[in-house]
GROMACS .gro file of C-alpha atoms in nm:
model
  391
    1UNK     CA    1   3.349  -2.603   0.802
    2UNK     CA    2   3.415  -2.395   1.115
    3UNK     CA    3   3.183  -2.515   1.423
    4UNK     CA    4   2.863  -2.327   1.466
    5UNK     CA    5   2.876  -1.979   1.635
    6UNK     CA    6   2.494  -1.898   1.670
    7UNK     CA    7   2.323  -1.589   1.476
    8UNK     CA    8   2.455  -1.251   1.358
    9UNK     CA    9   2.270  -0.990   1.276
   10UNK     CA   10   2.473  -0.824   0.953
   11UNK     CA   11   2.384  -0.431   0.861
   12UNK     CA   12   2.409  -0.495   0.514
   13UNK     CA   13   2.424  -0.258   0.234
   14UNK     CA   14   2.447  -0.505  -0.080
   15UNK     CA   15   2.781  -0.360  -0.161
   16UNK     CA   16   3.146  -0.528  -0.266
   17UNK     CA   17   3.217  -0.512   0.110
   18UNK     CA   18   2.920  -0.639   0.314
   19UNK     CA   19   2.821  -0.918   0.074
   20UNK     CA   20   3.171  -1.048   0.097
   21UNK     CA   21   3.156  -1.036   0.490
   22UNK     CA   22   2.806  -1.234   0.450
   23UNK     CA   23   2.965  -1.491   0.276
   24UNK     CA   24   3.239  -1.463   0.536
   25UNK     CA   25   3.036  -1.479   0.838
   26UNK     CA   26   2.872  -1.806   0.711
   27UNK     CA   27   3.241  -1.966   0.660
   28UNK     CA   28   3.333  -1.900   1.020
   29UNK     CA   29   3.004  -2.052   1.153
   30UNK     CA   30   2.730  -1.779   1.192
   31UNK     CA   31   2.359  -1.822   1.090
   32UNK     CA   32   2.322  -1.468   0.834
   33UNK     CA   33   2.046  -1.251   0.915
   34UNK     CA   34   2.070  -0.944   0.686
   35UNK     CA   35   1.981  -0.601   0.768
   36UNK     CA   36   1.948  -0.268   0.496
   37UNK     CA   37   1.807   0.045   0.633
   38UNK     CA   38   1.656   0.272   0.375
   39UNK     CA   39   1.749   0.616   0.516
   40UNK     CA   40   1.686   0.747   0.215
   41UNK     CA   41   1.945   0.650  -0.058
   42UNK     CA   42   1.867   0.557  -0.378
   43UNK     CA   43   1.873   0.218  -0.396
   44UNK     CA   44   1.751  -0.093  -0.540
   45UNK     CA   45   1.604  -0.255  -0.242
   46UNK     CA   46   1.419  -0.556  -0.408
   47UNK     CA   47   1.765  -0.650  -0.545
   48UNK     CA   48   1.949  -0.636  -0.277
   49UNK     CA   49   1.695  -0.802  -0.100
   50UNK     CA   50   1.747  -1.128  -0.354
   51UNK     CA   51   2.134  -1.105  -0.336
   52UNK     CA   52   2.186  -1.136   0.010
   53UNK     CA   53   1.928  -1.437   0.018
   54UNK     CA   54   2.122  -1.582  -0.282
   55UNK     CA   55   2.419  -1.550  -0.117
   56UNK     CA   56   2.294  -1.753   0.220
   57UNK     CA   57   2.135  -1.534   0.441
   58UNK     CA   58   1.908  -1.682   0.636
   59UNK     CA   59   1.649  -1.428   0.684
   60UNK     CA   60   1.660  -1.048   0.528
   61UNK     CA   61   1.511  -0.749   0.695
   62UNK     CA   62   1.511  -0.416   0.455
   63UNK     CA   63   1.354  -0.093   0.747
   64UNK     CA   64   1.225   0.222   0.584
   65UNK     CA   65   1.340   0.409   0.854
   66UNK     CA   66   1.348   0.761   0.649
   67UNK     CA   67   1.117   0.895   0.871
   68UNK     CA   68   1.232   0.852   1.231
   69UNK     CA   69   1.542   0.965   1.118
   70UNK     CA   70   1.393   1.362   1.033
   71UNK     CA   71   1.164   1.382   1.318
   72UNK     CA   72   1.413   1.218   1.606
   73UNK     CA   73   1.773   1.271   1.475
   74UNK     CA   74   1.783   1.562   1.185
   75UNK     CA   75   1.524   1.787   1.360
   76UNK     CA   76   1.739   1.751   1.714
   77UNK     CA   77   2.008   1.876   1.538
   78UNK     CA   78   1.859   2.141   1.377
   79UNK     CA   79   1.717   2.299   1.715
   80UNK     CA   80   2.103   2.300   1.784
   81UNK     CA   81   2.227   2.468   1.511
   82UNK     CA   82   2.479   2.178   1.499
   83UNK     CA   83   2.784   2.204   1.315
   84UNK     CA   84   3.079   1.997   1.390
   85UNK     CA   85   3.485   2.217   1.316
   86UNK     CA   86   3.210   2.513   1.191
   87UNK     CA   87   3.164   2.356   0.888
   88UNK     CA   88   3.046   1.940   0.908
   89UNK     CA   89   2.648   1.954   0.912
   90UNK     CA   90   2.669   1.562   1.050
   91UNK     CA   91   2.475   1.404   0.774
   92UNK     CA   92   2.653   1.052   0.846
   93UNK     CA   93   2.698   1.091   1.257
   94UNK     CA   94   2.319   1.144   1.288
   95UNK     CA   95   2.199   0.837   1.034
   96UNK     CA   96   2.438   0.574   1.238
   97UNK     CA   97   2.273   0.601   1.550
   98UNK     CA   98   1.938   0.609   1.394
   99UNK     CA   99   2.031   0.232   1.200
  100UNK     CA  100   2.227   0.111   1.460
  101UNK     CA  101   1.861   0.121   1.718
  102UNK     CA  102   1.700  -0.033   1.435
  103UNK     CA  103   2.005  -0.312   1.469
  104UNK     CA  104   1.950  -0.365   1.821
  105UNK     CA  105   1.595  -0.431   1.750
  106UNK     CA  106   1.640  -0.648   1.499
  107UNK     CA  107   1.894  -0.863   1.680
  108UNK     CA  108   1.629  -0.873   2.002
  109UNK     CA  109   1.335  -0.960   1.811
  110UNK     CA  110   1.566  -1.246   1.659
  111UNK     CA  111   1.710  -1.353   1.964
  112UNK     CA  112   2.004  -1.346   1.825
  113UNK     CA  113   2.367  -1.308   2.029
  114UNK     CA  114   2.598  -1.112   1.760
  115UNK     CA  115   2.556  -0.813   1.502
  116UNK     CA  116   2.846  -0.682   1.264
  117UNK     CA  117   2.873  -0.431   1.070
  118UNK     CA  118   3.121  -0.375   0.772
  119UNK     CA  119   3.274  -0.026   0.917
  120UNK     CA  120   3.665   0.000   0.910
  121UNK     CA  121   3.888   0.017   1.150
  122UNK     CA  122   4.001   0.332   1.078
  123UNK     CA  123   3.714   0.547   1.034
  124UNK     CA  124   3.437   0.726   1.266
  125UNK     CA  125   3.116   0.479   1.211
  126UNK     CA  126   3.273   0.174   1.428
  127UNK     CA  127   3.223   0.360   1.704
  128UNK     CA  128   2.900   0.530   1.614
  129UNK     CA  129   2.773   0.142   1.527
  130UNK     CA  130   2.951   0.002   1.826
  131UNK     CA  131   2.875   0.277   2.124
  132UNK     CA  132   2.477   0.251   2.025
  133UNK     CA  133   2.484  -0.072   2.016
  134UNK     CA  134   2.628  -0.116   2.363
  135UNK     CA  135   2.427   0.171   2.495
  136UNK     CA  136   2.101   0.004   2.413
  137UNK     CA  137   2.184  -0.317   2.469
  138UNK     CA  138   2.517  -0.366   2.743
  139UNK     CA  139   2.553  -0.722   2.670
  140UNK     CA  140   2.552  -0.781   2.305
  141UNK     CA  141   2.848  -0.903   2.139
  142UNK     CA  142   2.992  -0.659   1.805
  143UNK     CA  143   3.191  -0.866   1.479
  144UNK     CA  144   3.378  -0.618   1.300
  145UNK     CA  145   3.547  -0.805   1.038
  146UNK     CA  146   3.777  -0.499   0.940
  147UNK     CA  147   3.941  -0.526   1.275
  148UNK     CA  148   3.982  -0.896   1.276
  149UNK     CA  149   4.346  -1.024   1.153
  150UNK     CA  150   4.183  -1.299   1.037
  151UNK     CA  151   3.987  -1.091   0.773
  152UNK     CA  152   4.216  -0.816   0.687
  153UNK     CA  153   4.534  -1.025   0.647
  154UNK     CA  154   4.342  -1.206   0.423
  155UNK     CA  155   4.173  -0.862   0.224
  156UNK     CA  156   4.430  -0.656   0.247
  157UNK     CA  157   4.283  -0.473  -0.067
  158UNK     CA  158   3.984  -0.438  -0.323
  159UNK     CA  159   4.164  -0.696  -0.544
  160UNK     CA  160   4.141  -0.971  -0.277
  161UNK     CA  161   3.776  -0.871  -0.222
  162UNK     CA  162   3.704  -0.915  -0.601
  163UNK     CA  163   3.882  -1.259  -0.605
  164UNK     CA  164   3.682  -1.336  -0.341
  165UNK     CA  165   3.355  -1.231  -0.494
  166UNK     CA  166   3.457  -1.433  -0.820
  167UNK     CA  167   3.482  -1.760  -0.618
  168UNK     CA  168   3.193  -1.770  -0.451
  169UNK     CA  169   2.958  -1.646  -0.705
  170UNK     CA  170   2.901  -1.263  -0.557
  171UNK     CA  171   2.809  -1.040  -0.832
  172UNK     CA  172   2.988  -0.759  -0.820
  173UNK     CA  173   2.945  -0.433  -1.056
  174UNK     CA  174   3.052  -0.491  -1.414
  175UNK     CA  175   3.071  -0.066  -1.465
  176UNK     CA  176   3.444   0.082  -1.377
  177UNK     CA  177   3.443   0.175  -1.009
  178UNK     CA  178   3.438   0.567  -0.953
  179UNK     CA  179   3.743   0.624  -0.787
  180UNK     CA  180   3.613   0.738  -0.459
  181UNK     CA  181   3.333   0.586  -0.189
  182UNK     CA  182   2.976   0.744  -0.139
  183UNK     CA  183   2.779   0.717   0.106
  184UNK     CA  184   2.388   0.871   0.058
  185UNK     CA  185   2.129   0.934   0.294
  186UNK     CA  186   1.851   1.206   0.368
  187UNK     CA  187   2.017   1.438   0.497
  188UNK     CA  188   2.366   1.418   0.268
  189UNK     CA  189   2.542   1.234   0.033
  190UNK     CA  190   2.925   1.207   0.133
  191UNK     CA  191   3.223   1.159  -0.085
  192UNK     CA  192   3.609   1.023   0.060
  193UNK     CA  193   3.880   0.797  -0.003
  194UNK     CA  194   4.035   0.708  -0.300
  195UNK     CA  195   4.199   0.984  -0.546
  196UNK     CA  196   3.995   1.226  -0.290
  197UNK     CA  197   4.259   1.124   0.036
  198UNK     CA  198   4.535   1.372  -0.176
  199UNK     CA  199   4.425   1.687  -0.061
  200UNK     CA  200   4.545   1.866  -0.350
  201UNK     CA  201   4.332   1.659  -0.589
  202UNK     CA  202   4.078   1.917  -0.701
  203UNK     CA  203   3.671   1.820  -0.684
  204UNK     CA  204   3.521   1.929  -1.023
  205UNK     CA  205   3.171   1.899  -0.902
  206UNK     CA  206   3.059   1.653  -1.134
  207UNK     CA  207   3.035   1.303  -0.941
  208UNK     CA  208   2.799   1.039  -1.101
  209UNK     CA  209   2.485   1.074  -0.847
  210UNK     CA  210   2.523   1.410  -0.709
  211UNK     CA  211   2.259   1.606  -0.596
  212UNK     CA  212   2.385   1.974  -0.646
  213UNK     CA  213   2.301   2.064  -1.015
  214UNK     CA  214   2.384   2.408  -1.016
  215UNK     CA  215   2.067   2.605  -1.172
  216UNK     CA  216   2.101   2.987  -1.173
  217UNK     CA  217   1.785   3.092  -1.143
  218UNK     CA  218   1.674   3.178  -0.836
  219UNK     CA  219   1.395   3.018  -0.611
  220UNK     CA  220   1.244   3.215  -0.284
  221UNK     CA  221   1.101   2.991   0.019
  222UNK     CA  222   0.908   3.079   0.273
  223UNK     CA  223   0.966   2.843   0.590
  224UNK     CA  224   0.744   2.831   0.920
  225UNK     CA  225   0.878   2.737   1.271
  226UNK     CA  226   0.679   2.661   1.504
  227UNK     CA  227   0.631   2.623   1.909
  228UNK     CA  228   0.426   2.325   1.847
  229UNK     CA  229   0.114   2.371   2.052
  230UNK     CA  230  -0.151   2.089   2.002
  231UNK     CA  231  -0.464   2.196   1.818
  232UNK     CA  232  -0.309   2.485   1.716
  233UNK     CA  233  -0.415   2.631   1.350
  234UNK     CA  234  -0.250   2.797   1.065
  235UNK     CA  235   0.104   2.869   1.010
  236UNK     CA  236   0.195   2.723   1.375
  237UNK     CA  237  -0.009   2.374   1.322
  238UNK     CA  238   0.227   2.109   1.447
  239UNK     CA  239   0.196   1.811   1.247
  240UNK     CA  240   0.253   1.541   1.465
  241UNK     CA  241   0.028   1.656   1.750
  242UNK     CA  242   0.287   1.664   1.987
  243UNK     CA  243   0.476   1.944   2.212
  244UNK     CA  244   0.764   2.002   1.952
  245UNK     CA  245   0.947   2.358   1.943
  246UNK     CA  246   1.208   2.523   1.708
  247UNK     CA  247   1.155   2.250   1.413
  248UNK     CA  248   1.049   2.361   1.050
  249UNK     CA  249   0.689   2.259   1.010
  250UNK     CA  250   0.585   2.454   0.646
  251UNK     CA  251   0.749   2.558   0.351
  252UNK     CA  252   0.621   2.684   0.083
  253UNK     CA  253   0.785   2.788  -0.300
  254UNK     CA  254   0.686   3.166  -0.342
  255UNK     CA  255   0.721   3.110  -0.686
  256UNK     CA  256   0.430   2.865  -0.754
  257UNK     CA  257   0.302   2.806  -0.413
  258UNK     CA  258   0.417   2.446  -0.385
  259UNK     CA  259   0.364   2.360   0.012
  260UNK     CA  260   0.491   2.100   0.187
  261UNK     CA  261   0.450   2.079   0.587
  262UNK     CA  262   0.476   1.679   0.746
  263UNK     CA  263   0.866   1.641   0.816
  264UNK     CA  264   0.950   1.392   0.595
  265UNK     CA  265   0.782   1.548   0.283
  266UNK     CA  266   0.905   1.912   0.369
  267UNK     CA  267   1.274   1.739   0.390
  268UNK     CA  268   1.269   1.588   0.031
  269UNK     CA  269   1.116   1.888  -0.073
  270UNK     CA  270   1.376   2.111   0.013
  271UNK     CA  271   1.631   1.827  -0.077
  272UNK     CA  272   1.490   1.869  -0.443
  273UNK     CA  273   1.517   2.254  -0.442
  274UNK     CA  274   1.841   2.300  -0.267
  275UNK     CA  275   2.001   2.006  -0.473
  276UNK     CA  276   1.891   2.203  -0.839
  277UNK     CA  277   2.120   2.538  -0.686
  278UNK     CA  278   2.407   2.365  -0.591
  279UNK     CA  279   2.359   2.403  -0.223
  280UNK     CA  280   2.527   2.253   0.066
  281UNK     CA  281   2.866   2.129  -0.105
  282UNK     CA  282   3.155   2.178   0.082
  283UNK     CA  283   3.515   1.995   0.075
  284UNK     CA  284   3.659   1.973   0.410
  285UNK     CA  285   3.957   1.819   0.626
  286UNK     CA  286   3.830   1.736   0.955
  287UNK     CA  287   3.955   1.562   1.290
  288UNK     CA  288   3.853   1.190   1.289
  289UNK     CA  289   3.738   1.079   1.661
  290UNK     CA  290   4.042   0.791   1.645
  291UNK     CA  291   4.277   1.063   1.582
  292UNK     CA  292   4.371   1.128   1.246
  293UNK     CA  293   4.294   1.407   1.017
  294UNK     CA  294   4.054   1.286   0.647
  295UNK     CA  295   3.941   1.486   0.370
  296UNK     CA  296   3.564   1.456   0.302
  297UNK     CA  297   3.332   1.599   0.051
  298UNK     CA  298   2.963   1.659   0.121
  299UNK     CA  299   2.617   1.767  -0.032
  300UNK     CA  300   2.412   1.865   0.260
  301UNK     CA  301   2.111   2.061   0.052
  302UNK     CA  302   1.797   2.031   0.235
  303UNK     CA  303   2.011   2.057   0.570
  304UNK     CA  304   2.183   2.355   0.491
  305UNK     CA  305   1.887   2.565   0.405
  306UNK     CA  306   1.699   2.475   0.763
  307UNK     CA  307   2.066   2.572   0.940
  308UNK     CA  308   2.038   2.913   0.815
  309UNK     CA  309   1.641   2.934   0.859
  310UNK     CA  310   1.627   2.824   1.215
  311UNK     CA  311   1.978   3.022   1.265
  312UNK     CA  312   1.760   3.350   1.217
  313UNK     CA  313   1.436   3.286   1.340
  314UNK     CA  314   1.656   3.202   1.660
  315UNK     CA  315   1.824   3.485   1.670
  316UNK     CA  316   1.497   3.730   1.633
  317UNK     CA  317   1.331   3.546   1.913
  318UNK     CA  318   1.564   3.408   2.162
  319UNK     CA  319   1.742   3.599   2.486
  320UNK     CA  320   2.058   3.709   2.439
  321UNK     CA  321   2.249   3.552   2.734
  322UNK     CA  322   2.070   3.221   2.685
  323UNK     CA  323   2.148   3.224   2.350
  324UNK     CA  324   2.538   3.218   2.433
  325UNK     CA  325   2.475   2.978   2.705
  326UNK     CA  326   2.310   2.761   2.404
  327UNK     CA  327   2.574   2.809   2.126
  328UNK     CA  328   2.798   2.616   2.430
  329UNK     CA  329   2.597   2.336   2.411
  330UNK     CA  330   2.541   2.340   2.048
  331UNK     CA  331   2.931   2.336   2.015
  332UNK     CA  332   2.951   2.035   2.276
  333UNK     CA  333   2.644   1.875   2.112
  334UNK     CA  334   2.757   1.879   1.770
  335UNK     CA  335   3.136   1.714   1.926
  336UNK     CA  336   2.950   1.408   2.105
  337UNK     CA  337   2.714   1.342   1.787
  338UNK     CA  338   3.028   1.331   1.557
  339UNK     CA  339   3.195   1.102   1.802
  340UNK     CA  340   2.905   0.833   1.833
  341UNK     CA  341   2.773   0.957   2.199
  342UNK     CA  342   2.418   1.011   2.049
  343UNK     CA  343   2.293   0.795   2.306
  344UNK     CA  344   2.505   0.864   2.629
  345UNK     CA  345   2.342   1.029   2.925
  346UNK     CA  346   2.548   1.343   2.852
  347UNK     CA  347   2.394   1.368   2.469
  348UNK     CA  348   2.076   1.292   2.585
  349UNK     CA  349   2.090   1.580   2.890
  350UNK     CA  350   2.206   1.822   2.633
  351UNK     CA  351   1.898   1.720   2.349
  352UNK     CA  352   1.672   1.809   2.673
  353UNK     CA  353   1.866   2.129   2.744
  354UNK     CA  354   1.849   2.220   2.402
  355UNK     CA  355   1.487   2.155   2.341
  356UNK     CA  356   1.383   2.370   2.647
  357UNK     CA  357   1.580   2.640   2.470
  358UNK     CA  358   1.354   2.646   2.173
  359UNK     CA  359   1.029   2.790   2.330
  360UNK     CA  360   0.985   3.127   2.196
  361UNK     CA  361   1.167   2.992   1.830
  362UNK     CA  362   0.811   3.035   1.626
  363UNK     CA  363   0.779   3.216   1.322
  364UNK     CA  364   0.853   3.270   0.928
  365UNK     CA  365   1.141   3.311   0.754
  366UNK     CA  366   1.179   3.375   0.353
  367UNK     CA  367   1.476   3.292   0.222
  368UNK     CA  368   1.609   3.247  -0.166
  369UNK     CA  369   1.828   3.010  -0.339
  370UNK     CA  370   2.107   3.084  -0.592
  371UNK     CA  371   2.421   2.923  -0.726
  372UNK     CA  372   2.519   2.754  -0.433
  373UNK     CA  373   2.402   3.022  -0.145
  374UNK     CA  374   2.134   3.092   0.093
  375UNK     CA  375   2.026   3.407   0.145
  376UNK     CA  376   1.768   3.549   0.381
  377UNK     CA  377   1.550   3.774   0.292
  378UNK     CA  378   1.339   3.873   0.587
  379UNK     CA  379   1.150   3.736   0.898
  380UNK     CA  380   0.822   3.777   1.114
  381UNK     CA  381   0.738   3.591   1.464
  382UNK     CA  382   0.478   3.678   1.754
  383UNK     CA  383   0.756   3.573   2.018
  384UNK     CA  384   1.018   3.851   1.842
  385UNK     CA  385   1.234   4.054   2.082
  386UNK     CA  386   1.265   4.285   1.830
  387UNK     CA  387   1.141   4.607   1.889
  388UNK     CA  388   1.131   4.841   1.569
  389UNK     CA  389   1.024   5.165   1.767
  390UNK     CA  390   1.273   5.142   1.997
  391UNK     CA  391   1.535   5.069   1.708
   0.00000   0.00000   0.00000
């Protein structure tokens, strides 16, 4: 038995991987404590909760942190229009910062010296784990199994993982593994590796938990923006009080009314109403921050629609010269957020930059839904520099 290293806080997701590197972890010395953030995936929480004590962890922390991710990263990045290579919405980059925080806290409130993560070593969310982690706290010390010879000599592959799992009693899933990885949160569900890292393979759209169902009839929203004045009434309420601009804070169905307008609610709304049309699905190869190139698929439904709401009510109401000044940032933005910078001083400068931008972005926007597309329809704001006589 390896000497004893003092406590690790583990984020944890109940999978093959992470309850491997539990069992791990305990084998070179640490004391477990496991953490799963529910950012919105559908997930068995109570189980996972009762395998990762089972399999030694000490203590087992499961954060409903669904919320705080909307209003403080998905609602940031909406104001910016963000869109990493003009295509990536960031559904992963924005939930890693938002868990990672909740890491940190974790590991503070425990005392504890160490946190790991199960992240590869090839892949974009080491850093996004790793830079937050160091950026809120400088002197806490990161495990990443994946980039330890130690562990991956020993794993090279899934097999060895499974072997692993067999001897020491870690139940794994009995159904045939889909040949891919997924990853699911609010704001997207993300599909890579596997058959998908041939290029030529072709997605057929029908992938076990998918959101995107593909109905053809169509469905017509109505969305409100707001510039977040407090006490303010009607269509412009803000909902959490505060001094908010440019963020959706109503939508309603035109078709039977349905409203939804606190941020969490209005988000799974639209979630449920983009995902029946098929919106948000693209199949992209983008540029890795560790420099290599990897094919990903994503279902962004929910975020798609507010890109293309918020894209127009923008362009009714904002200056022309600050609005190219702000599709810089947005560009920059969208670059450090994919790369893991959420929290450096330059991100942060550029959330503040951004946010001042948004003043005069109040109004309405109606929009419909339809095999796959968005399409608006039309638009109405008291802060519009449009001026239909002169036109």
């Amino acid at each position: 038995m390896a000497q004893p290293k003092g406590t690790v806080v583990l984020a944890y997701s109940g999978g093959l991987d992470t309850s491997c590197i539990l069992v791990w972890l305990k084998e070179q010395g640490y004391d477990v404590i496991a953490y799963l953030a529910n950012i919105g995936q559908k997930e068995d929480f109570e189980a996972a909760r009762k395998k990762a004590l089972a399999l030694g962890a000490k203590k087992v922390y499961i954060e409903d942190i669904s919320k705080e991710f909307v209003e403080e990263f998905i609602w940031p990045a909406v104001q910016a229009n963000a869109l990493y290579e003009d295509r990536y919405l960031l559904g992963t980059a924005l939930a890693r910062p938002c868990i990672a925080r909740k890491l940190v806290e974790i590991t503070q409130r425990e005392g504890a010296q160490y946190v790991a993560h199960g992240a590869t070593g090839k892949g974009n969310d080491q850093v996004r784990f790793e830079l937050t982690c160091y950026a809120l706290c400088p002197n806490i010390k990161v495990v990443a199994p994946w980039r330890l010879p130690e562990f991956y000599q020993r794993f090279p592959g899934r097999r060895e993982l499974m072997d692993y799992a067999k001897k020491h009693g870690i139940p794994v899933p009995v159904t045939p593994q889909t040949p891919w990885s997924m990853d699911e949160n609010l704001m997207h569900i993300s599909y890579e590796a596997g058959i998908l890292e041939n290029p030529k393979v072709i997605d057929h759209g029908r992938r076990g938990s998918h959101r995107a169902e593909g109905v053809s009839c169509i469905c017509s929203l109505i969305g409100n923006f707001t510039a977040g004045r407090p006490g303010a009434t009607g269509d412009r309420e803000h909902p959490w009080g505060g001094d908010r601009r440019g963020v959706p804070v109503k939508v309603t169905n035109a078709g039977d009314g349905a409203t939804r307008c606190s941020a969490l609610e209005l988000f799974v709304y639209l979630n449920d109403i983009a995902g029946k049309h098929g919106v948000g699905r693209i199949d992209i190869v983008e540029n890795r921050f560790v420099g290599m190139k990897s094919r990903g698929i994503y279902e962004t439904p929910a975020g798609t629609i507010l890109y293309h709401a918020h894209l127009d009510i923008e362009a009714f109401t904002m200056d022309r010269e600050v609005r190219k000044i702000k599709q810089g940032l947005a560009l920059k933005f969208s670059e450090l957020v994919y790369n893991g910078f959420w929290h450096s001083p330059e991100c942060e400068f550029l959330r503040q930059c951004i946010g001042r931008s948004q003043e005069a972005v109040v109004g309405t926007v109606r929009l419909s839904v339809f095999k796959g597309q968005v399409y608006v329809l039309g638009r109405e704001s008291p802060r519009s520099l449009y001026n239909e006589e002169l036109v």
